[in-house]
Coordinates of C-alpha atoms and ligand atoms in Angstrom, one line a residue:
M1 CA -16.7 0.4 1.1
G2 CA -13.3 2.5 0.0
I3 CA -10.4 1.1 -1.8
R4 CA -9.0 -1.4 0.5
V5 CA -5.3 -1.3 1.3
L6 CA -3.5 -4.6 2.7
L7 CA -0.2 -3.2 4.9
V8 CA 2.6 -5.8 5.6
E9 CA 5.5 -4.2 7.5
D10 CA 6.9 -5.3 10.7
E11 CA 8.2 -1.8 11.6
T12 CA 5.7 0.3 14.2
E13 CA 6.8 3.6 13.5
I14 CA 6.1 3.2 9.8
G15 CA 3.0 0.9 10.1
D16 CA 1.6 3.6 12.5
F17 CA 2.3 6.5 10.3
V18 CA 1.2 4.9 7.0
V19 CA -2.1 3.1 8.4
R20 CA -3.2 6.4 10.3
G21 CA -2.3 8.4 6.7
L22 CA -4.3 6.2 4.6
R23 CA -7.4 6.1 7.0
E24 CA -7.5 10.0 7.3
E25 CA -7.8 9.9 3.4
G26 CA -10.4 7.7 3.4
F27 CA -9.3 4.4 2.5
T28 CA -9.6 0.8 4.5
V29 CA -6.6 -0.2 5.7
E30 CA -5.4 -3.6 7.3
W31 CA -2.2 -4.3 8.9
A32 CA -0.1 -7.5 9.0
A33 CA 2.9 -7.3 11.0
D34 CA 4.7 -10.4 9.6
G35 CA 5.2 -12.4 6.8
D36 CA 2.4 -15.7 7.9
T37 CA -0.4 -12.7 9.1
G38 CA 0.3 -10.9 5.9
W39 CA 0.0 -14.3 3.9
H40 CA -3.1 -15.5 5.8
H41 CA -4.6 -11.5 5.1
L42 CA -3.4 -12.2 0.8
R43 CA -5.2 -15.5 1.0
T44 CA -8.5 -14.6 2.3
G45 CA -9.4 -10.9 1.5
A46 CA -9.9 -8.8 -1.2
W47 CA -7.4 -6.2 -1.9
D48 CA -7.2 -3.1 -4.2
V49 CA -3.7 -2.4 -3.1
V50 CA -1.1 -4.2 -1.7
L51 CA 2.0 -2.3 0.3
L52 CA 4.7 -4.9 1.3
D53 CA 7.7 -4.4 3.1
W54 CA 10.7 -6.6 1.7
W55 CA 12.1 -7.3 5.2
L56 CA 9.7 -9.1 7.3
P57 CA 9.8 -11.8 10.3
G58 CA 8.4 -14.8 8.6
P59 CA 8.2 -15.4 5.0
D60 CA 10.0 -11.8 3.7
G61 CA 8.2 -10.0 1.3
L62 CA 9.5 -10.8 -1.8
T63 CA 8.2 -14.6 -0.8
L64 CA 4.7 -13.6 -0.2
L65 CA 5.1 -11.5 -3.4
R66 CA 6.1 -15.0 -5.4
R67 CA 3.6 -16.6 -3.9
L68 CA 0.6 -13.9 -4.4
R69 CA 1.6 -14.3 -8.7
Q70 CA 1.9 -18.1 -8.6
A71 CA -1.6 -18.4 -6.9
G72 CA -2.4 -16.2 -10.2
T73 CA -3.8 -13.1 -8.1
A74 CA -2.4 -10.0 -10.2
T75 CA -3.7 -7.1 -7.1
P76 CA -1.2 -4.5 -7.8
V77 CA 1.9 -4.7 -5.1
L78 CA 3.7 -1.8 -4.1
M79 CA 6.9 -2.8 -2.3
L80 CA 8.6 -0.9 0.5
T81 CA 11.9 -1.1 1.4
A82 CA 15.1 0.4 2.5
R83 CA 17.2 -1.4 -0.5
D84 CA 18.0 1.0 -3.5
A85 CA 19.9 -1.0 -5.5
V86 CA 19.2 -1.4 -8.8
S87 CA 19.7 -5.4 -8.7
D88 CA 17.1 -5.6 -6.0
R89 CA 14.7 -3.4 -7.5
V90 CA 14.8 -5.5 -10.4
R91 CA 14.4 -8.6 -8.4
G92 CA 11.1 -7.0 -6.9
L93 CA 9.8 -6.0 -10.2
D94 CA 10.7 -9.3 -12.1
A95 CA 8.9 -11.1 -8.9
G96 CA 5.8 -9.3 -10.1
A97 CA 6.2 -5.9 -8.3
D98 CA 4.0 -3.1 -9.7
D99 CA 6.0 -0.5 -8.2
Y100 CA 8.9 0.2 -5.7
L101 CA 8.9 2.7 -2.9
C102 CA 12.5 3.2 -0.8
K103 CA 12.1 4.3 2.8
P104 CA 12.1 6.6 4.4
F105 CA 9.5 8.0 2.0
A106 CA 7.1 11.0 2.9
F107 CA 3.5 10.2 2.9
E108 CA 2.6 12.5 0.2
E109 CA 4.5 10.2 -2.2
L110 CA 3.2 7.0 -1.0
L111 CA -0.8 8.3 -1.3
A112 CA 0.3 9.1 -5.0
R113 CA 1.9 5.5 -5.6
V114 CA -1.5 4.3 -4.1
R115 CA -4.0 6.1 -5.8
A116 CA -2.0 5.8 -9.1
L117 CA -2.2 1.8 -8.2
A118 CA -5.8 1.4 -7.4
R119 CA -6.7 3.3 -10.3
R120 CA -5.1 1.1 -12.6
P121 CA -6.9 -1.7 -13.9
T122 CA -6.2 -5.3 -13.0
G123 CA -6.9 -6.8 -16.6
A124 CA -6.7 -10.2 -16.5
A125 CA -6.8 -10.2 -12.5
D126 CA -10.4 -10.1 -12.6
P127 CA -11.9 -10.9 -8.9
I128 CA -13.3 -14.1 -10.1
L129 CA -12.8 -17.3 -8.2
A130 CA -14.4 -20.4 -9.8
H131 CA -14.2 -24.3 -9.5
A132 CA -16.4 -27.2 -10.5
G133 CA -18.9 -25.1 -11.7
V134 CA -19.4 -22.6 -8.5
R135 CA -18.3 -18.9 -9.3
I136 CA -18.0 -16.1 -7.3
D137 CA -17.3 -12.4 -8.3
L138 CA -15.5 -10.8 -5.1
A139 CA -16.0 -7.3 -6.3
T140 CA -20.1 -7.7 -6.8
H141 CA -20.3 -10.5 -3.7
R142 CA -22.6 -12.1 -6.8
A143 CA -22.1 -16.2 -6.4
E144 CA -23.4 -18.4 -9.0
R145 CA -23.8 -22.4 -9.5
A146 CA -24.3 -23.6 -13.0
G147 CA -25.3 -20.3 -13.6
H148 CA -27.8 -19.8 -11.1
R149 CA -27.7 -17.2 -8.7
L150 CA -26.5 -18.2 -5.1
D151 CA -28.2 -16.5 -2.0
L152 CA -25.7 -16.6 0.7
T153 CA -25.0 -14.6 4.0
A154 CA -21.8 -13.3 4.5
K155 CA -20.3 -15.9 6.3
E156 CA -21.3 -18.7 3.6
E157 CA -19.6 -16.7 1.2
A158 CA -16.6 -16.1 3.5
L159 CA -16.6 -19.9 3.5
L160 CA -17.2 -20.4 -0.1
V161 CA -14.3 -17.9 -1.1
F162 CA -12.6 -20.1 1.1
F163 CA -13.1 -23.2 -0.3
L164 CA -12.7 -21.8 -3.8
R165 CA -9.4 -20.6 -3.2
H166 CA -8.5 -24.3 -1.7
P167 CA -10.3 -26.5 -4.0
N168 CA -9.3 -30.2 -3.9
E169 CA -7.5 -29.7 -1.0
V170 CA -8.4 -31.4 2.4
L171 CA -8.9 -29.1 4.7
G172 CA -8.6 -29.1 8.8
R173 CA -11.6 -27.3 10.7
T174 CA -8.9 -25.4 12.7
R175 CA -7.3 -24.1 9.4
I176 CA -11.1 -23.3 7.9
Y177 CA -12.4 -22.1 11.0
E178 CA -9.3 -19.7 11.7
G179 CA -9.3 -18.3 8.1
V180 CA -13.0 -17.4 8.0
W181 CA -13.8 -16.6 11.3
D182 CA -10.8 -15.1 11.6
E183 CA -10.1 -16.2 15.6
R184 CA -8.6 -19.0 17.7
Y185 CA -11.1 -22.4 17.0
D186 CA -11.6 -24.3 20.6
G187 CA -12.5 -27.8 19.0
L188 CA -15.5 -27.5 20.6
S189 CA -18.0 -24.8 18.6
N190 CA -20.1 -26.3 15.7
T191 CA -20.4 -23.2 14.0
L192 CA -18.2 -24.1 11.0
E193 CA -20.5 -27.5 11.0
V194 CA -23.7 -25.3 10.4
H195 CA -22.4 -23.0 8.3
V196 CA -21.2 -26.1 5.9
M197 CA -24.4 -27.5 6.1
E198 CA -26.2 -24.2 4.9
L199 CA -23.7 -23.9 2.3
R200 CA -24.5 -27.4 1.1
K201 CA -28.1 -26.8 1.2
K202 CA -27.7 -23.8 -0.8
L203 CA -25.2 -25.7 -3.3
E204 CA -26.8 -29.0 -3.8
T205 CA -30.0 -26.6 -4.6
R206 CA -28.2 -26.6 -8.0
G207 CA -26.1 -29.9 -8.5
P208 CA -24.2 -32.5 -6.7
R209 CA -22.3 -32.6 -3.7
L210 CA -18.8 -30.3 -3.5
I211 CA -18.3 -30.2 0.2
H212 CA -17.2 -33.5 1.2
T213 CA -16.7 -34.4 4.6
V214 CA -13.5 -35.9 5.1
R215 CA -14.0 -37.9 8.2
G216 CA -11.4 -37.1 11.6
R217 CA -9.7 -34.6 9.1
G218 CA -12.0 -31.4 7.7
Y219 CA -13.5 -31.4 4.3
V220 CA -12.7 -30.9 0.8
F221 CA -14.1 -29.1 -1.9
G222 CA -14.3 -30.4 -5.3
E223 CA -16.3 -32.8 -7.5
D224 CA -14.2 -36.3 -6.4
P225 CA -14.5 -36.9 -3.1
G226 CA -10.9 -38.2 -3.0
Ligands
LIG301 CA1 10.7 -4.6 7.7

């Protein structure tokens, strides 16, 4: 897989131009056109570089950036914005942006910045999620419990990643389903239950239950069923 770039940008013209250009250069690009969709992708995907527009419908770029940093994610973020006032630039950088590009920009310039950010070692930002003795390395896809490797399917892995991102939180079926399968939940399909059952089986070969059913509400991942 190539370098994975997430673009959060509501202007169609810029989005088309950036997505097409980066794909031609061999990047894997996902495009979200508003803040809520952008946040969904930020939470559920593993990105090498994020291109974040400042003004967006829904939560704006600065809000997404703050949330991302508060969640402890150090993925390099390049802010895209028409703003070029020094104070705005400082606000963006203070909130945890790695770089800044003012619109309008030339594709060459964007490409140079993206390449530089993708090469930058993210240091403490190793792509490891861990909770309650379960860990997963998003770069190598290695999942472990108590030091033992778990052999997961792609969907089981995606489900585990979702749980690890929301430990000790009651997660409704719709939220999990839409986060992991990225499609609307019809409330009828038992796909989610089947995958939870399989994932439980694999996790429970190495310790007590971690995915607890909360009757009528969904699931909670953690040592204490709450
Ligand atoms: Ca915008």
